[in-house]
Amino acid sequence: PTPAAALFRDPAFSAIFRHFSRTSPVDLTAQSPIIAGVLAEAAFPKEVTLSSQHVYVVDDDRDVRRSISFMLGTTELKSRPFASGTDFLESLEELEPGCVLLDIRMPEIDGFQVMADLEKRGIDWPVTIMTGHGEVSVAVRAMKMGAMDFIGKPFEEGVLLGSLERAFELLRDRG
């Protein structure tokens, strides 16, 4: 792979690029055949099985938790909602390895604190940040802390499922 393709394989860079590509009025791949080629070369694997995978939905908004859990249930994913970062962290010992959908702004402890606690405990599960506050500084901080993706609320089902496919592939690679 080219050095540019290696850059797009970096989870932090590719997540920020995907986020701003989705929200930009300019189609970056149409503007640059180089970007289009690099993205094709660095594409994520197409065949990822989501069935029987664990997804932990950590969000203080009950409607968001219910909506995501319902949507994931229709794809045969096993979701478990948590109303706070504290609830999630207190349950870690009983949880199977999985992917975490994590809100940033929550009472008690925020998503950044949850990510820091996961790192302290040596838990390397893929984290996708979900937020209604899509500021660049929040995205950069989340990526630097190890989030593998950053999606803004509200999001389309395909965006969420695509993020989870990549997260499960990463989880399998980490073994």
mmCIF file of C-alpha atoms in Angstrom, residues 27-131:
data_model
loop_
_atom_site.group_PDB
_atom_site.id
_atom_site.type_symbol
_atom_site.label_atom_id
_atom_site.label_comp_id
_atom_site.label_asym_id
_atom_site.label_seq_id
_atom_site.Cartn_x
_atom_site.Cartn_y
_atom_site.Cartn_z
ATOM 1 C CA ASP A 27 -17.663 15.449 -2.475
ATOM 2 C CA LEU A 28 -13.953 15.047 -1.802
ATOM 3 C CA THR A 29 -13.628 11.877 -3.886
ATOM 4 C CA ALA A 30 -15.186 13.607 -6.909
ATOM 5 C CA GLN A 31 -12.754 16.508 -6.496
ATOM 6 C CA SER A 32 -9.663 14.324 -6.394
ATOM 7 C CA PRO A 33 -9.016 11.055 -8.208
ATOM 8 C CA ILE A 34 -6.050 10.579 -5.856
ATOM 9 C CA ILE A 35 -8.335 10.610 -2.800
ATOM 10 C CA ALA A 36 -10.799 8.283 -4.559
ATOM 11 C CA GLY A 37 -7.994 5.850 -5.428
ATOM 12 C CA VAL A 38 -6.497 5.890 -1.953
ATOM 13 C CA LEU A 39 -9.906 5.302 -0.382
ATOM 14 C CA ALA A 40 -10.502 2.329 -2.686
ATOM 15 C CA GLU A 41 -7.049 0.913 -1.888
ATOM 16 C CA ALA A 42 -7.553 1.354 1.870
ATOM 17 C CA ALA A 43 -11.142 0.123 1.883
ATOM 18 C CA PHE A 44 -12.333 -1.867 4.847
ATOM 19 C CA PRO A 45 -13.197 -5.562 4.299
ATOM 20 C CA LYS A 46 -16.643 -5.955 2.759
ATOM 21 C CA GLU A 47 -17.681 -9.214 4.414
ATOM 22 C CA VAL A 48 -18.176 -8.813 8.139
ATOM 23 C CA THR A 49 -20.705 -10.858 10.046
ATOM 24 C CA LEU A 50 -22.555 -8.867 12.685
ATOM 25 C CA SER A 51 -24.646 -11.740 14.022
ATOM 26 C CA SER A 52 -24.160 -12.613 17.707
ATOM 27 C CA GLN A 53 -21.914 -9.633 18.409
ATOM 28 C CA HIS A 54 -22.246 -7.550 21.577
ATOM 29 C CA VAL A 55 -22.916 -3.820 21.350
ATOM 30 C CA TYR A 56 -23.024 -1.682 24.489
ATOM 31 C CA VAL A 57 -25.106 1.474 24.063
ATOM 32 C CA VAL A 58 -24.084 4.094 26.643
ATOM 33 C CA ASP A 59 -26.283 7.186 26.436
ATOM 34 C CA ASP A 60 -28.218 9.167 29.038
ATOM 35 C CA ASP A 61 -31.115 9.729 26.587
ATOM 36 C CA ARG A 62 -33.633 6.902 27.037
ATOM 37 C CA ASP A 63 -35.151 7.428 23.597
ATOM 38 C CA VAL A 64 -31.745 7.147 21.926
ATOM 39 C CA ARG A 65 -30.963 3.924 23.836
ATOM 40 C CA ARG A 66 -34.327 2.404 22.937
ATOM 41 C CA SER A 67 -34.129 3.429 19.296
ATOM 42 C CA ILE A 68 -30.606 2.076 18.799
ATOM 43 C CA SER A 69 -31.352 -1.135 20.697
ATOM 44 C CA PHE A 70 -34.458 -1.721 18.569
ATOM 45 C CA MET A 71 -32.550 -1.051 15.351
ATOM 46 C CA LEU A 72 -29.702 -3.350 16.376
ATOM 47 C CA GLY A 73 -32.195 -6.049 17.361
ATOM 48 C CA THR A 74 -33.492 -6.114 13.799
ATOM 49 C CA THR A 75 -29.960 -6.997 12.629
ATOM 50 C CA GLU A 76 -29.535 -9.812 15.182
ATOM 51 C CA LEU A 77 -26.932 -7.864 17.107
ATOM 52 C CA LYS A 78 -26.983 -8.287 20.865
ATOM 53 C CA SER A 79 -27.331 -4.836 22.367
ATOM 54 C CA ARG A 80 -27.287 -3.847 25.991
ATOM 55 C CA PRO A 81 -28.214 -0.291 26.927
ATOM 56 C CA PHE A 82 -26.707 1.672 29.803
ATOM 57 C CA ALA A 83 -28.183 4.933 31.106
ATOM 58 C CA SER A 84 -24.825 6.275 32.265
ATOM 59 C CA GLY A 85 -21.103 5.791 31.996
ATOM 60 C CA THR A 86 -21.088 4.787 35.657
ATOM 61 C CA ASP A 87 -23.623 1.986 35.047
ATOM 62 C CA PHE A 88 -21.554 0.711 32.123
ATOM 63 C CA LEU A 89 -18.262 0.778 34.020
ATOM 64 C CA GLU A 90 -19.805 -0.976 37.038
ATOM 65 C CA SER A 91 -20.987 -3.799 34.754
ATOM 66 C CA LEU A 92 -17.713 -4.388 32.896
ATOM 67 C CA GLU A 93 -16.725 -7.535 34.791
ATOM 68 C CA GLU A 94 -19.839 -9.375 33.599
ATOM 69 C CA LEU A 95 -19.681 -8.225 29.963
ATOM 70 C CA GLU A 96 -18.384 -10.146 26.972
ATOM 71 C CA PRO A 97 -15.940 -8.301 24.704
ATOM 72 C CA GLY A 98 -17.852 -6.073 22.327
ATOM 73 C CA CYS A 99 -18.190 -2.690 20.719
ATOM 74 C CA VAL A 100 -19.207 0.435 22.604
ATOM 75 C CA LEU A 101 -21.517 3.147 21.275
ATOM 76 C CA LEU A 102 -20.744 6.013 23.613
ATOM 77 C CA ASP A 103 -22.328 9.414 24.071
ATOM 78 C CA ILE A 104 -19.896 12.165 25.040
ATOM 79 C CA ARG A 105 -22.091 14.521 27.059
ATOM 80 C CA MET A 106 -23.672 12.708 29.990
ATOM 81 C CA PRO A 107 -24.216 13.574 33.652
ATOM 82 C CA GLU A 108 -22.026 12.049 36.379
ATOM 83 C CA ILE A 109 -19.134 11.107 34.097
ATOM 84 C CA ASP A 110 -18.820 11.961 30.427
ATOM 85 C CA GLY A 111 -17.747 9.764 27.532
ATOM 86 C CA PHE A 112 -14.144 10.973 27.742
ATOM 87 C CA GLN A 113 -13.959 9.790 31.348
ATOM 88 C CA VAL A 114 -15.457 6.422 30.355
ATOM 89 C CA MET A 115 -12.803 6.028 27.646
ATOM 90 C CA ALA A 116 -10.030 6.934 30.102
ATOM 91 C CA ASP A 117 -11.358 4.381 32.603
ATOM 92 C CA LEU A 118 -11.492 1.665 29.925
ATOM 93 C CA GLU A 119 -7.857 2.394 29.080
ATOM 94 C CA LYS A 120 -6.827 2.276 32.766
ATOM 95 C CA ARG A 121 -8.457 -1.145 33.069
ATOM 96 C CA GLY A 122 -6.698 -2.398 29.934
ATOM 97 C CA ILE A 123 -9.958 -2.872 28.018
ATOM 98 C CA ASP A 124 -9.328 -2.330 24.323
ATOM 99 C CA TRP A 125 -12.847 -2.579 22.901
ATOM 100 C CA PRO A 126 -13.656 -0.449 19.865
ATOM 101 C CA VAL A 127 -15.521 2.740 20.802
ATOM 102 C CA THR A 128 -17.737 4.721 18.451
ATOM 103 C CA ILE A 129 -18.575 8.162 19.755
ATOM 104 C CA MET A 130 -22.142 9.371 19.199
ATOM 105 C CA THR A 131 -22.878 13.003 19.819
#
